[in-house]
Structure formats: structure tokens, C-alpha cells
Coordinates of C-alpha atoms in Angstrom, one line a residue:
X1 CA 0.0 0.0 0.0
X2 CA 1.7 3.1 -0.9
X3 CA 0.3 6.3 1.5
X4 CA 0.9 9.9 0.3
X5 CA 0.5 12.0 3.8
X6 CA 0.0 15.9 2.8
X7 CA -0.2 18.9 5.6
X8 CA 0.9 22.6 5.2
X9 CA 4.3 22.1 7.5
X10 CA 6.4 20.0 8.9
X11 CA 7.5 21.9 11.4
X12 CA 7.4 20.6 15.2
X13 CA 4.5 20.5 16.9
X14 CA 1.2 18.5 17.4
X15 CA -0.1 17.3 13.6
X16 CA 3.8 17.2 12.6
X17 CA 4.0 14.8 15.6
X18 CA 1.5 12.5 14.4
X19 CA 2.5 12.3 11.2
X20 CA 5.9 11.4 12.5
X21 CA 4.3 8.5 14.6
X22 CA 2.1 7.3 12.0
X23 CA 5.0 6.9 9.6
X24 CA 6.7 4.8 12.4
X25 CA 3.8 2.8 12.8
X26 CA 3.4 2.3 9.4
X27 CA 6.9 1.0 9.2
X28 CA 7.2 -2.4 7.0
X29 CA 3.6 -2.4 6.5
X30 CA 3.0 0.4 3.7
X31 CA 4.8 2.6 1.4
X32 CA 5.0 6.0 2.4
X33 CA 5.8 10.1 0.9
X34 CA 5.1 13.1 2.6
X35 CA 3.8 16.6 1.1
X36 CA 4.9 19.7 3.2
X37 CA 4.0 23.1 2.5
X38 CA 7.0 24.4 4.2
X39 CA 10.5 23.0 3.7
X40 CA 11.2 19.9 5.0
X41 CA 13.4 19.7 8.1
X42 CA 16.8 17.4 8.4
X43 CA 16.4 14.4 9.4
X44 CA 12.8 13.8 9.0
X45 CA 12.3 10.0 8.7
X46 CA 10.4 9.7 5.3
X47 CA 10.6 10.7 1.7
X48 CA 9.0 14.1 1.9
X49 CA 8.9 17.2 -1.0
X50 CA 8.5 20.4 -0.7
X51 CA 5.4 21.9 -2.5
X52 CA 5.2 25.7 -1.9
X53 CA 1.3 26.4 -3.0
X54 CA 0.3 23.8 0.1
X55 CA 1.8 26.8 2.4
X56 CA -0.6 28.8 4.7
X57 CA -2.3 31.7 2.8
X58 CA 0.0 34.4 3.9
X59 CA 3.3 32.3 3.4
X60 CA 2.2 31.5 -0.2
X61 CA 2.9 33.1 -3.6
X62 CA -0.4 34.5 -4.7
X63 CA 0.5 33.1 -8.3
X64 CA -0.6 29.6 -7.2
X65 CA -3.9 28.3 -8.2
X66 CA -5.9 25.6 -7.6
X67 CA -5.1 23.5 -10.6
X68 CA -1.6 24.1 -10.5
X69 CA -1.3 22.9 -7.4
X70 CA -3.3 20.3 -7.8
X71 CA -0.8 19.6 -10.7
X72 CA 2.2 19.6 -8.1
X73 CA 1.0 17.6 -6.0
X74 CA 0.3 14.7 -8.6
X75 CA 3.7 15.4 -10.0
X76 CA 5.5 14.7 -6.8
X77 CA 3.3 11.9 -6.3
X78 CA 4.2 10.2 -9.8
X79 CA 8.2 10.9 -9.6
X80 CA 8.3 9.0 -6.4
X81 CA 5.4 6.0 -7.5
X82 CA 5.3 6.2 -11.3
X83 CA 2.4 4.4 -10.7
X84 CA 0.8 6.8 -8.0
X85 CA -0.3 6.8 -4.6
X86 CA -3.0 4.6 -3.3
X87 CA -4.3 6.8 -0.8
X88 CA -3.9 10.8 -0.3
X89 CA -4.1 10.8 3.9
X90 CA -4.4 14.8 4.1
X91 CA -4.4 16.4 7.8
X92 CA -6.4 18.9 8.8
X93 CA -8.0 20.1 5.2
X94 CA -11.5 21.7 6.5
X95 CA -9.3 24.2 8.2
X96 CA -9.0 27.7 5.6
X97 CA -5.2 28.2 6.4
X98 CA -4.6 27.4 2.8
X99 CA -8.0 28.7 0.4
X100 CA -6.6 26.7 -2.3
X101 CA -6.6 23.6 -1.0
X102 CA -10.3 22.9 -1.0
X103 CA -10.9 23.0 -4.7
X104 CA -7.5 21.2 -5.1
X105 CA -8.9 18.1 -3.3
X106 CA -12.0 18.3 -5.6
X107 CA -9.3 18.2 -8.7
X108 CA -7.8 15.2 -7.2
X109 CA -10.5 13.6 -6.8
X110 CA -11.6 14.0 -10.0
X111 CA -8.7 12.7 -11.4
X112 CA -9.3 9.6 -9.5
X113 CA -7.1 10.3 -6.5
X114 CA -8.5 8.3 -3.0
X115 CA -8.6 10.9 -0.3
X116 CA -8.7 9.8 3.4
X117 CA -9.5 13.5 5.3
X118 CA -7.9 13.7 8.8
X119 CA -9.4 16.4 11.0
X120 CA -7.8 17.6 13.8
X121 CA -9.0 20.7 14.4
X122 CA -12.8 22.3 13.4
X123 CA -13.1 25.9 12.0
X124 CA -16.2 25.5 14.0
X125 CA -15.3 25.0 17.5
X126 CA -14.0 28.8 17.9
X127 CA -12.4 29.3 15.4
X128 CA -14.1 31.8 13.1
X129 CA -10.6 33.0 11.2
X130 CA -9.4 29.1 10.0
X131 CA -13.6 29.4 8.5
X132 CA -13.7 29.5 5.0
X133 CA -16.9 30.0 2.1
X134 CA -16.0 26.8 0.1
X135 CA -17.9 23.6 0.8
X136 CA -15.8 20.5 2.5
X137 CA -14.9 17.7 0.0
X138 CA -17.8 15.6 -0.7
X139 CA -17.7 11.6 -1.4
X140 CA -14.6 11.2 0.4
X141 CA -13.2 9.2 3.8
X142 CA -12.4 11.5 6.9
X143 CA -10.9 10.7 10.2
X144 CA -11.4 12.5 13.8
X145 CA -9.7 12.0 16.9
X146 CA -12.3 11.4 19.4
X147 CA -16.4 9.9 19.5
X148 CA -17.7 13.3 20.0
X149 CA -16.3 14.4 17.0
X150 CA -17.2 11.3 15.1
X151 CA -21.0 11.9 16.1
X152 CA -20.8 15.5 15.4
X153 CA -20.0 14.4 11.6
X154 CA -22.3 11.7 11.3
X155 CA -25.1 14.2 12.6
X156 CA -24.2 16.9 9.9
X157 CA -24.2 14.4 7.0
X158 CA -21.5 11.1 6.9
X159 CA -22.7 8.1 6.7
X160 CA -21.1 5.3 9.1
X161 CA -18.7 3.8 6.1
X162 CA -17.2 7.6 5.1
X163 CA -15.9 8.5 8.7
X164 CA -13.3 6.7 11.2
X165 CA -12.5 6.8 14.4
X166 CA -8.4 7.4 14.3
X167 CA -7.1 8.3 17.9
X168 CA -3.3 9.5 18.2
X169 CA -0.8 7.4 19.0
X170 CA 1.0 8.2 22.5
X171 CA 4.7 7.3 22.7
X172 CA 6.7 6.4 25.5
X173 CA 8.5 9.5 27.2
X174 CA 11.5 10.5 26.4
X175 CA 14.8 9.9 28.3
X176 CA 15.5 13.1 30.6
X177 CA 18.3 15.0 30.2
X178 CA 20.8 16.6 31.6
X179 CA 19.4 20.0 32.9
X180 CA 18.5 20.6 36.6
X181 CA 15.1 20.7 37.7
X182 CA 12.9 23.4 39.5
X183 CA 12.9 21.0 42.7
X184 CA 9.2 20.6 44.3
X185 CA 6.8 21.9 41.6
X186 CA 3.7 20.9 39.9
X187 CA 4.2 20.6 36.0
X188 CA 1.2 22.0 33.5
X189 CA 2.9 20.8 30.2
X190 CA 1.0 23.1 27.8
X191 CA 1.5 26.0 25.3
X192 CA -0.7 28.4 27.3
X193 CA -3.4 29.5 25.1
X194 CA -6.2 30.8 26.3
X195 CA -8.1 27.7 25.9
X196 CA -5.7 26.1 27.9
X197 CA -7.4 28.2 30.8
X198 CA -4.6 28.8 32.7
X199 CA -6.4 31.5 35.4
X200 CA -7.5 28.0 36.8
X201 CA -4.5 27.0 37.0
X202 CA -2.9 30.0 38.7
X203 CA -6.1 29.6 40.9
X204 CA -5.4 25.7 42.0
X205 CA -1.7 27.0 42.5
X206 CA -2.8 29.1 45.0
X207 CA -4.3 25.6 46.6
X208 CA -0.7 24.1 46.5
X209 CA 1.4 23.1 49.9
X210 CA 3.4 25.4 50.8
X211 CA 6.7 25.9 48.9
X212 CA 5.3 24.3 45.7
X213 CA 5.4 25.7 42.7
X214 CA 3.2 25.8 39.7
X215 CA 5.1 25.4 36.4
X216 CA 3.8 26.1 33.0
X217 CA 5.9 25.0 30.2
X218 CA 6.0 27.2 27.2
X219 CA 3.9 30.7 26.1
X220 CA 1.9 31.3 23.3
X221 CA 3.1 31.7 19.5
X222 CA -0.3 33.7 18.3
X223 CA -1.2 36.9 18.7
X224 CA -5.0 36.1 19.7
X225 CA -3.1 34.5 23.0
X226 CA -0.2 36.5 23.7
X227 CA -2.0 39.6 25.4
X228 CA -3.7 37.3 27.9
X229 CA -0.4 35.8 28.5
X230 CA 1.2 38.9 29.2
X231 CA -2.3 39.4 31.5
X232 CA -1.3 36.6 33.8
X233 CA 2.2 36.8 34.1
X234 CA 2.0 40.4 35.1
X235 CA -0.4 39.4 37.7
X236 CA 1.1 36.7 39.4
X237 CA 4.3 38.7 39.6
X238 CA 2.2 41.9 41.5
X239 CA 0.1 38.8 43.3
X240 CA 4.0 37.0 44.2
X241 CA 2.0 33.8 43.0
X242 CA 4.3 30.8 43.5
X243 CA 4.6 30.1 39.3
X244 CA 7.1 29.2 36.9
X245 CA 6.1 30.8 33.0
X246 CA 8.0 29.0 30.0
X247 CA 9.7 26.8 32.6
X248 CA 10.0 24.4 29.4
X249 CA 12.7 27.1 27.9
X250 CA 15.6 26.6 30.5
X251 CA 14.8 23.5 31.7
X252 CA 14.9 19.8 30.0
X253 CA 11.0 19.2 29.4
X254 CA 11.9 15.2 30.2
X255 CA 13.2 16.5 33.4
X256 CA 10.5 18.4 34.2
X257 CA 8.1 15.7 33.8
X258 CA 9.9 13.5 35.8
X259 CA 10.7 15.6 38.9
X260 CA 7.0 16.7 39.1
X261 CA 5.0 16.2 42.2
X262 CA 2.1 15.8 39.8
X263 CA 0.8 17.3 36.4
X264 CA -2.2 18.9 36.2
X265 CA -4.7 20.5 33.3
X266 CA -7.5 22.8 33.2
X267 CA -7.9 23.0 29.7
X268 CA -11.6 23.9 28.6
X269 CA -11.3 22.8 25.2
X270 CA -8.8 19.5 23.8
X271 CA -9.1 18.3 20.0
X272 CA -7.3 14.8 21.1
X273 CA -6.3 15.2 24.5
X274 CA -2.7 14.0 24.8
X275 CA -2.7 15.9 28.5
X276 CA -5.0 13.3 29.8
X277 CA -2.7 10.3 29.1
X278 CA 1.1 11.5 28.8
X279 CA 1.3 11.5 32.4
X280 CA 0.8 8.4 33.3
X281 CA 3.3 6.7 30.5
X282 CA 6.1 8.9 32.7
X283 CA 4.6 7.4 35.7
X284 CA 3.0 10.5 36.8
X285 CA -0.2 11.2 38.1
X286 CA -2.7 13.9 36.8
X287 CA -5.0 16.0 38.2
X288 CA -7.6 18.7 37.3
X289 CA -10.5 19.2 35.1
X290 CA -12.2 16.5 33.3
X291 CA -13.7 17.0 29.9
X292 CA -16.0 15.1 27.4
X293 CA -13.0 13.3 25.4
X294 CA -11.9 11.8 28.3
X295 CA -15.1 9.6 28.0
X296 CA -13.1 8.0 25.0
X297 CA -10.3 7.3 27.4
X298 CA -12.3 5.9 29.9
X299 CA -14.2 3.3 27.8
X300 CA -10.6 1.9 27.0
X301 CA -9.9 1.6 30.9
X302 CA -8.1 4.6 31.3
X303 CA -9.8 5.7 34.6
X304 CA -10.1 9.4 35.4
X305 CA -13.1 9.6 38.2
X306 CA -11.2 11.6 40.1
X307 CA -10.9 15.1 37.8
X308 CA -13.6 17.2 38.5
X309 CA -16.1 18.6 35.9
X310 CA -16.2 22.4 36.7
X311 CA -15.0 24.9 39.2
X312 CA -18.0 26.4 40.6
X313 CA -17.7 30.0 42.1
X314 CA -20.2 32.1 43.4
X315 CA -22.3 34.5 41.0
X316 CA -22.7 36.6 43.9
X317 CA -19.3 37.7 43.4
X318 CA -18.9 38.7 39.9
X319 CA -20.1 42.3 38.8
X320 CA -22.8 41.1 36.9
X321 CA -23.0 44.2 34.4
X322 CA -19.0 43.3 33.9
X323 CA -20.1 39.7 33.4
X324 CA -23.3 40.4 31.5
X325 CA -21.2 43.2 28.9
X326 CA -18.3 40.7 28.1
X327 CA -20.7 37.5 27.4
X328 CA -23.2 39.7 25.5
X329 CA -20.6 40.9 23.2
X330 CA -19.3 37.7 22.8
X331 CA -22.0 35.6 21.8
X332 CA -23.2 38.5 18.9
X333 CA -19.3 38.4 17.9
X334 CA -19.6 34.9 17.6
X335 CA -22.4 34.5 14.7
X336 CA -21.3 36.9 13.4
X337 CA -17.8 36.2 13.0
X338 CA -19.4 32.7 11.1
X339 CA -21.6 34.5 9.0
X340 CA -25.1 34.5 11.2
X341 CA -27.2 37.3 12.4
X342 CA -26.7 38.9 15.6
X343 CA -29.3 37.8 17.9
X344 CA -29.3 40.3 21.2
X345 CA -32.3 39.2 22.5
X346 CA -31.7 35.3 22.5
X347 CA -28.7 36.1 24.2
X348 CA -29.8 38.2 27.0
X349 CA -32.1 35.5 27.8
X350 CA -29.3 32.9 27.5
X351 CA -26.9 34.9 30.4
X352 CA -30.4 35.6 32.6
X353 CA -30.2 32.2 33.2
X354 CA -26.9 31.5 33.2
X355 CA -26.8 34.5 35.9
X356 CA -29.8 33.7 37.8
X357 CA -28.1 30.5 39.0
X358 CA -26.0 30.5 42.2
X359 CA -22.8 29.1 40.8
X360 CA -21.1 29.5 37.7
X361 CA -18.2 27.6 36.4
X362 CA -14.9 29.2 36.4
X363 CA -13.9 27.7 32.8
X364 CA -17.0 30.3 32.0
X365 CA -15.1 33.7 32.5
X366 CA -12.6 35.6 30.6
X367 CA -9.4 36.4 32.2
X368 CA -10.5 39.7 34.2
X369 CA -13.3 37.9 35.7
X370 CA -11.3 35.5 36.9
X371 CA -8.6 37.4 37.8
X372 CA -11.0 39.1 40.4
X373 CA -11.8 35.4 41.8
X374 CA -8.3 34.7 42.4
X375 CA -7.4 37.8 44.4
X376 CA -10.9 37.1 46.6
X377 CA -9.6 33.8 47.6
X378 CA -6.1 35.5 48.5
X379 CA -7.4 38.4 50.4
X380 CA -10.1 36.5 52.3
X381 CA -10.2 33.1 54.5
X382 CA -14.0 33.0 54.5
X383 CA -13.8 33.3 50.6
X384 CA -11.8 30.8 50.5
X385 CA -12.8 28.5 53.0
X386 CA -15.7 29.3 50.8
X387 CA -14.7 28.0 47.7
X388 CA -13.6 25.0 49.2
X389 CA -16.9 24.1 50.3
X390 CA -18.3 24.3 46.9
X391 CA -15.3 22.1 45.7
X392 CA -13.8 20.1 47.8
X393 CA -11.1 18.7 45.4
X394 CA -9.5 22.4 46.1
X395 CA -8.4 20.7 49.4
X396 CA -6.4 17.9 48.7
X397 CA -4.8 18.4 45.3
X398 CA -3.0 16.4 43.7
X399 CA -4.3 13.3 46.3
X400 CA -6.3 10.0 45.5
X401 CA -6.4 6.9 47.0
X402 CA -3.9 4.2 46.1
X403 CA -2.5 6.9 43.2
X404 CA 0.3 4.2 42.7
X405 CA -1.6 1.5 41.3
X406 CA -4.1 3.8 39.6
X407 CA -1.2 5.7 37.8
X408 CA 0.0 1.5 36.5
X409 CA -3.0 0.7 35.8
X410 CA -3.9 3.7 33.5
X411 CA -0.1 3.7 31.9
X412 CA -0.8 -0.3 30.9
X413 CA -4.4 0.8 29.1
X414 CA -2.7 3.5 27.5
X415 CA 0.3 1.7 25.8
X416 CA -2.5 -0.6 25.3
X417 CA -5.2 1.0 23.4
X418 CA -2.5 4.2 22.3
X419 CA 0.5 3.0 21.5
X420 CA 2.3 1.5 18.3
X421 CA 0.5 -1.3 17.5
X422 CA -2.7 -0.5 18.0
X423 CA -2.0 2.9 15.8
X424 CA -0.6 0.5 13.2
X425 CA -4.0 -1.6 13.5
X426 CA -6.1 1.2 13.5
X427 CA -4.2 3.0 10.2
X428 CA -4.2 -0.3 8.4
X429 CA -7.8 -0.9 9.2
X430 CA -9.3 2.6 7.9
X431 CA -7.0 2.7 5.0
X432 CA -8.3 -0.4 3.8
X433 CA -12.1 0.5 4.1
X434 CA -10.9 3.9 2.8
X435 CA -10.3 2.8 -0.6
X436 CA -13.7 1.9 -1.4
X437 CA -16.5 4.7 -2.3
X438 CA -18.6 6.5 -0.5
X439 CA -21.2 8.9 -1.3
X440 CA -22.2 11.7 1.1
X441 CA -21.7 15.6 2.2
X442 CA -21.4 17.6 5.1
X443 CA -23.8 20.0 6.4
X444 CA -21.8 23.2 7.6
X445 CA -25.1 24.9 8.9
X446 CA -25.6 21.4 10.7
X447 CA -21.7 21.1 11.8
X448 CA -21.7 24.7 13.3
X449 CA -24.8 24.6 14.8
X450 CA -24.0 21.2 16.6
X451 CA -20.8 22.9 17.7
X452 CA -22.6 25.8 19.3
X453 CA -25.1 23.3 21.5
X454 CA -22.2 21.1 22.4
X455 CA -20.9 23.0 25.8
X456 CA -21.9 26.0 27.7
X457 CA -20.6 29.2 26.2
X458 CA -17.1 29.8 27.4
X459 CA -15.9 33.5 26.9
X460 CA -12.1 31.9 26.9
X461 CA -13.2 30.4 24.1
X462 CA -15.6 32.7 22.3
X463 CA -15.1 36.2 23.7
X464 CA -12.7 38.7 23.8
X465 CA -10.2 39.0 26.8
X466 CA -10.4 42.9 26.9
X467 CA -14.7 42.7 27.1

């Protein structure tokens, strides 16, 4: 089987990282080329070519079109198999970083070309600027990450046969290095995007023993997340909060993970959710917040009862015209930033009940609001002892019951169910159903729509930090 894998980059990071593992996987079982938008890096452990019109838009020569791109692409496909590829495995297409490559797929697959779609990441789940005009593929295979996702599709239009379930593979960790380590510190491995919710974090630090540290790996690369950024690190510095920023930058990362006391995550929002099973292959335990993939995880014995679902803080704290301003704005910027009407009056309604409750989950505020909770649990033991009642986990974090044999237990299910062979299985197994036809569409009204209902309405994920 010969597998052509195409993405706009391979430079390091998350889909560059699966490539990489599914080309291992795939070793003495298929043929395989990569397609990079970018130059390809030294060392990288396939046949790759450079095709500058997969680039993003603004790293691309506006002189490419879509049919002479789609005439690259076949070109370096037939000077490494004269007799072509039998399957196109493209990652992350839907995603308008490239406006070409839409109608390019359609060209290859009317010349004939198989495509297997792999999405990672959905335009639709808050990201309004990656949201482009042109239709997705149609008649073609995709792969997602995770079952919600896989419903999600199958809702807005592919059938059963068109769309697989393709989990990333989670390797073994890496040998540490040299490099000293912080000493007693708790270790949130993340690029700290907003998503990543990291006034939670700062928050549970705050919950810590005494003399631990909080330690956040590495800061944001885009400009969307690098204001907030600068938001929390000048407040823990005025605040003399007990964290570590881009603690990944001086220190070896293998180290780090190593000498942790535990890992934690409060991320609101996970396409995969590597966070939820890393640890445990180090022989680490994590704590923190739980979120709807990890239902995947847990229905292949990867047991996580003991993150918590939300942080619930009192609305009774929060100026409410503060509140209500910021979530208002939001949710109108939302629609309209995917083409849809304002609609003030469904969402006043929305945040009246969303106010009228007595809790509201942290995960739900932008970074002032939550700002304001942090210094309240600082300044005040009633707050606190407060906050405390309303989740208990804040007392004892970091601690479960017989954490040694849950943290084997959960590092045999992952190597298991995540590692090698079962991505080799799993690859093998949807490329070979991939090659057959398929006839179906999907729905962007649908897709978006679904997206929208899926989880309450975070402003960290929707709104503006400044609102």
C-alpha cells in the first residue's frame, strides 16, 4: 500500500508529531511520501517534498492556483510511484489556512485520487478566522480524533462507512536530560493559550502546599493568546503567585516531567487530548479538570473519576454588568464572525439564566473575571474556606487513593489502546475500508450549529479578553 500524507508544514508541533508516529507505525507495512508546505526539516524519517502552494495563505505566492497545485501535488506523487499513490491521507484540510486547497482536493479527486481526510482541528469550534466560504470535499473518507467528533459528523451528514475513528498514538516518554530541575513543583505541560485556561491553573496554585510551585511550560506563538499571557504573568508577579512561565525554555522538558510532584490540566477545550494520558506513561499522576474526550479514554480503561467537571464559584461575586457586557458581546461576535445574524435578544435571555443561578463555572469567565476570583480567595479566608466548600477537590490536590496502582494501571491501558501497534492496526484498518466509495456531504449549517449546543458558552473560548 503506498500512502501519500500531505499537511501545510512540517514543522514541530502537534499534527507534525503525528505524522511522524504514524509513519513509524506504518513501518514495514506500507509505502510512504510526505507533502509539506514548508520545507522539509533534516532528518525527517520519510521521503518528503517540498510543495510551496500547500503553504498557509500568507506564506504563499499568490501566483498559485488551484489546478496548479493540484498539478504539483500529482507530479511529486508520480516521480516517487510512477504508478501513483494509493491513498492521499491529508491532515487537517477543512481548516481555511490554505483557500486553495479545498478545490484542489475536488481536482484530485476527479482525477481519480482516494482521499482519506484527517481532522484535527474544526473551523467550527471557535475558530471563526481558519472558517472558509468553500464547501468541505464531498464523497470522500475522513478521520477525527475522538467519538464526539465522530458523532458530530455523522449528525451533519456522513454516513457510518465515510468516517473513522483514528485516535493519536501516545509514545513512550522520552529519556531526561541533563538539565537541573525546578525541585518541588507541579508541571502543567501546555502552550498556554487561552483555551488552555490557565487563570485556573494559577487559581489551584494558590491551593498548593506550601513551597510548591506551579510550572507552566512554554507561552503562546499567536497573537490572539499573547495579550492574555502577558495578562497573567504580570499578575502573578504583583500577586507573588508561587509560578514558573515557560519553565520548558531553561529547563529539559523530560526532566521536568519527571521531577513533578504531579501534572495537572485545566484546559476547557482538547481536540485529542494527549494531556489526559502522557502522564501516566512517565509514571506521573494527573489531576484537574475533566472534559468530554476523556469519555473515550475511559471506555478503554483509562480511569479518570477523580478530575472534577467544573469549578464552581459564586455568582454573587462577579459584577454582573461586567459579566453580563463581556458574554453579550461575545456571543453577537460569535455569529457573526461565522456569518449569522446577531441575535441580542436570544442572548440576553441565555446569560439571565446563566446569571440567575448560584454558581457559575470558572472555565465560563474571561481572564478579568477570573482574575478578580483569584485575588478574593487570596485576600479573604472566609472566601476561600468558601470556595472549598463548593469544591472540595481544592483541598487535597494532587491526592487520590492508592494513586500508585491507579497511575500503572492507566499507563498499561494507555500503551495498550494508544501505542504503536494498535495505531498501526487502526491506520491499516481505515485505510483499507478507505479505498472503497462513498457517497455523502457535510452540512456546515448542521456542523456549526452542533458545535454551538455542544458546551456551555465559554468567553475563553468565544469572547474577547479585553470585554
Amino acid at each position: 500500500m503506498r500512502i501519500a500524507f500531505v499537511h501545510y508544514h512540517l514543522k514541530p508541533g502537534g499534527v507534525t508529531t503525528v505524522i511522524r508516529r504514524q509513519i513509524e507505525a506504518l513501518e514495514g507495512a506500507a509505502e510512504v511520501m510526505v507533502l509539506s508546505g514548508e520545507p522539509v526539516p533534516e532528518g525527517f524519517p520519510a521521503t518528503a517534498v517540498h510543495v510551496p502552494g500547500l503553504a498557509y495563505d500568507r506564506l504563499r505566492d499568490p501566483a498559485w492556483t488551484a489546478g496548479r497545485l493540484a498539478d504539483a501535488m500529482m507530479r511529486a506523487v508520480m516521480d516517487h510511484w510512477p504508478g501513483g499513490c494509493d491513498l492521499m491521507h491529508v491532515h487537517n484540510p477543512t481548516l481555511a489556512k490554505n483557500r486553495l486547497l479545498t478545490e484542489t482536493l475536488e481536482r484530485l479527486k476527479n482525477q481519480g485520487v482516494s482521499l482519506f481526510l484527517h481532522i484535527h482541528d474544526f473551523a467550527e469550534d471557535g475558530r471563526p478566522e481558519a472558517y472558509g466560504a468553500a464547501p468541505y470535499p464531498e464523497d470522500c473518507h475522513y478521520a477525527v480524533l475522538n467519538r464526539r467528533d465522530l458523532d458530530l459528523l455523522r449528525r451533519a451528514g456522513l454516513t457510518a462507512e465515510g468516517v473513522h475513528l483514528l485516535p493519536n498514538q501516545v509514545a513512550a516518554p522520552a529519556p531526561a536530560g541533563p538539565h537541573g530541575a525546578l525541585g518541588s513543583h507541579v508541571l502543567y505541560p501546555v502552550r498556554a493559550l487561552r483555551r488552555k485556561n490557565i487563570g485556573e491553573a494559577l487559581l489551584c496554585s494558590c491551593f498548593l502546599p506550601a513551597e510548591t510551585v506551579l510550572a507552566i511550560t512554554l507561552g503562546p506563538n499567536s497573537s490572539a493568546d499573547r495579550d492574555p499571557y502577558r495578562f497573567w504573568q504580570d499578575f502573578a508577579a504583583r500577586h507573588c503567585l508561587a509560578v514558573v512561565f515557560e519553565a520548558g525554555i531553561n529547563h529539559d522538558f523530560a526532566h521536568l516531567m519527571q521531577t513533578a510532584r504531579f501534572l495537572i490540566t485545566t484546559s476547557v477545550s482538547e481536540g485529542f487530548g494527549f494531556a489526559f494520558l502522557e502522564p501516566w506513561t512517565a509514571g506521573k499522576l494527573l489531576w484537574g479538570r475533566n472534559l468530554g474526550v476523556c469519555e473515550d479514554f475511559a471506555a478503554n480503561g483509562v480511569d479518570l473519576d477523580h478530575l472534577y467537571p467544573a469549578l464552581k464559584v459564586p455568582t454573587e461575586w462577579l459584577d454582573c454588568r461586567v459579566w453580563q457586557r463581556a458574554w453579550i458581546r461575545a456571543w453577537n461576535r460569535s455569529r457573526t464572525a461565522f456569518g449569522r445574524p446577531a441575535d441580542p435578544q436570544r442572548a440576553e435571555a441565555h446569560f439571565q439564566a446563566l446569571a440567575a443561578a448560584e454558581t457559575v463555572d470558572l472555565a465560563l469567565l474571561n481572564e478579568p473575571l477570573q482574575a478578580g476570583i483569584i485575588v478574593r480567595c487570596r485576600q479573604s479566608d472566609h472566601d476561600r474556606a468558601e470556595l472549598t466548600a463548593l469544591n472540595p477537590f481544592l483541598a487535597r490536590p494532587g491526592k487520590v487513593p492508592q494513586a500508585a496502582a491507579l497511575i500503572a494501571a492507566n499507563a498499561a491501558s494507555v500503551a495498550r489502546h494508544y501505542g504503536r501497534e494498535a495505531d498501526r492496526r487502526r491506520l491499516l484498518a481505515a485505510y483499507d475500508r478507505a479505498r472503497r466509495p462513498v457517497v455523502h456531504r457535510i452540512d456546515r449549517d448542521r456542523l456549526l450549529d452542533a458545535f454551538w449546543a455542544q458546551t456551555p458558552f465559554s468567553l475563553l473560548r468565544w469572547g474577547s479578553w479585553t470585554d
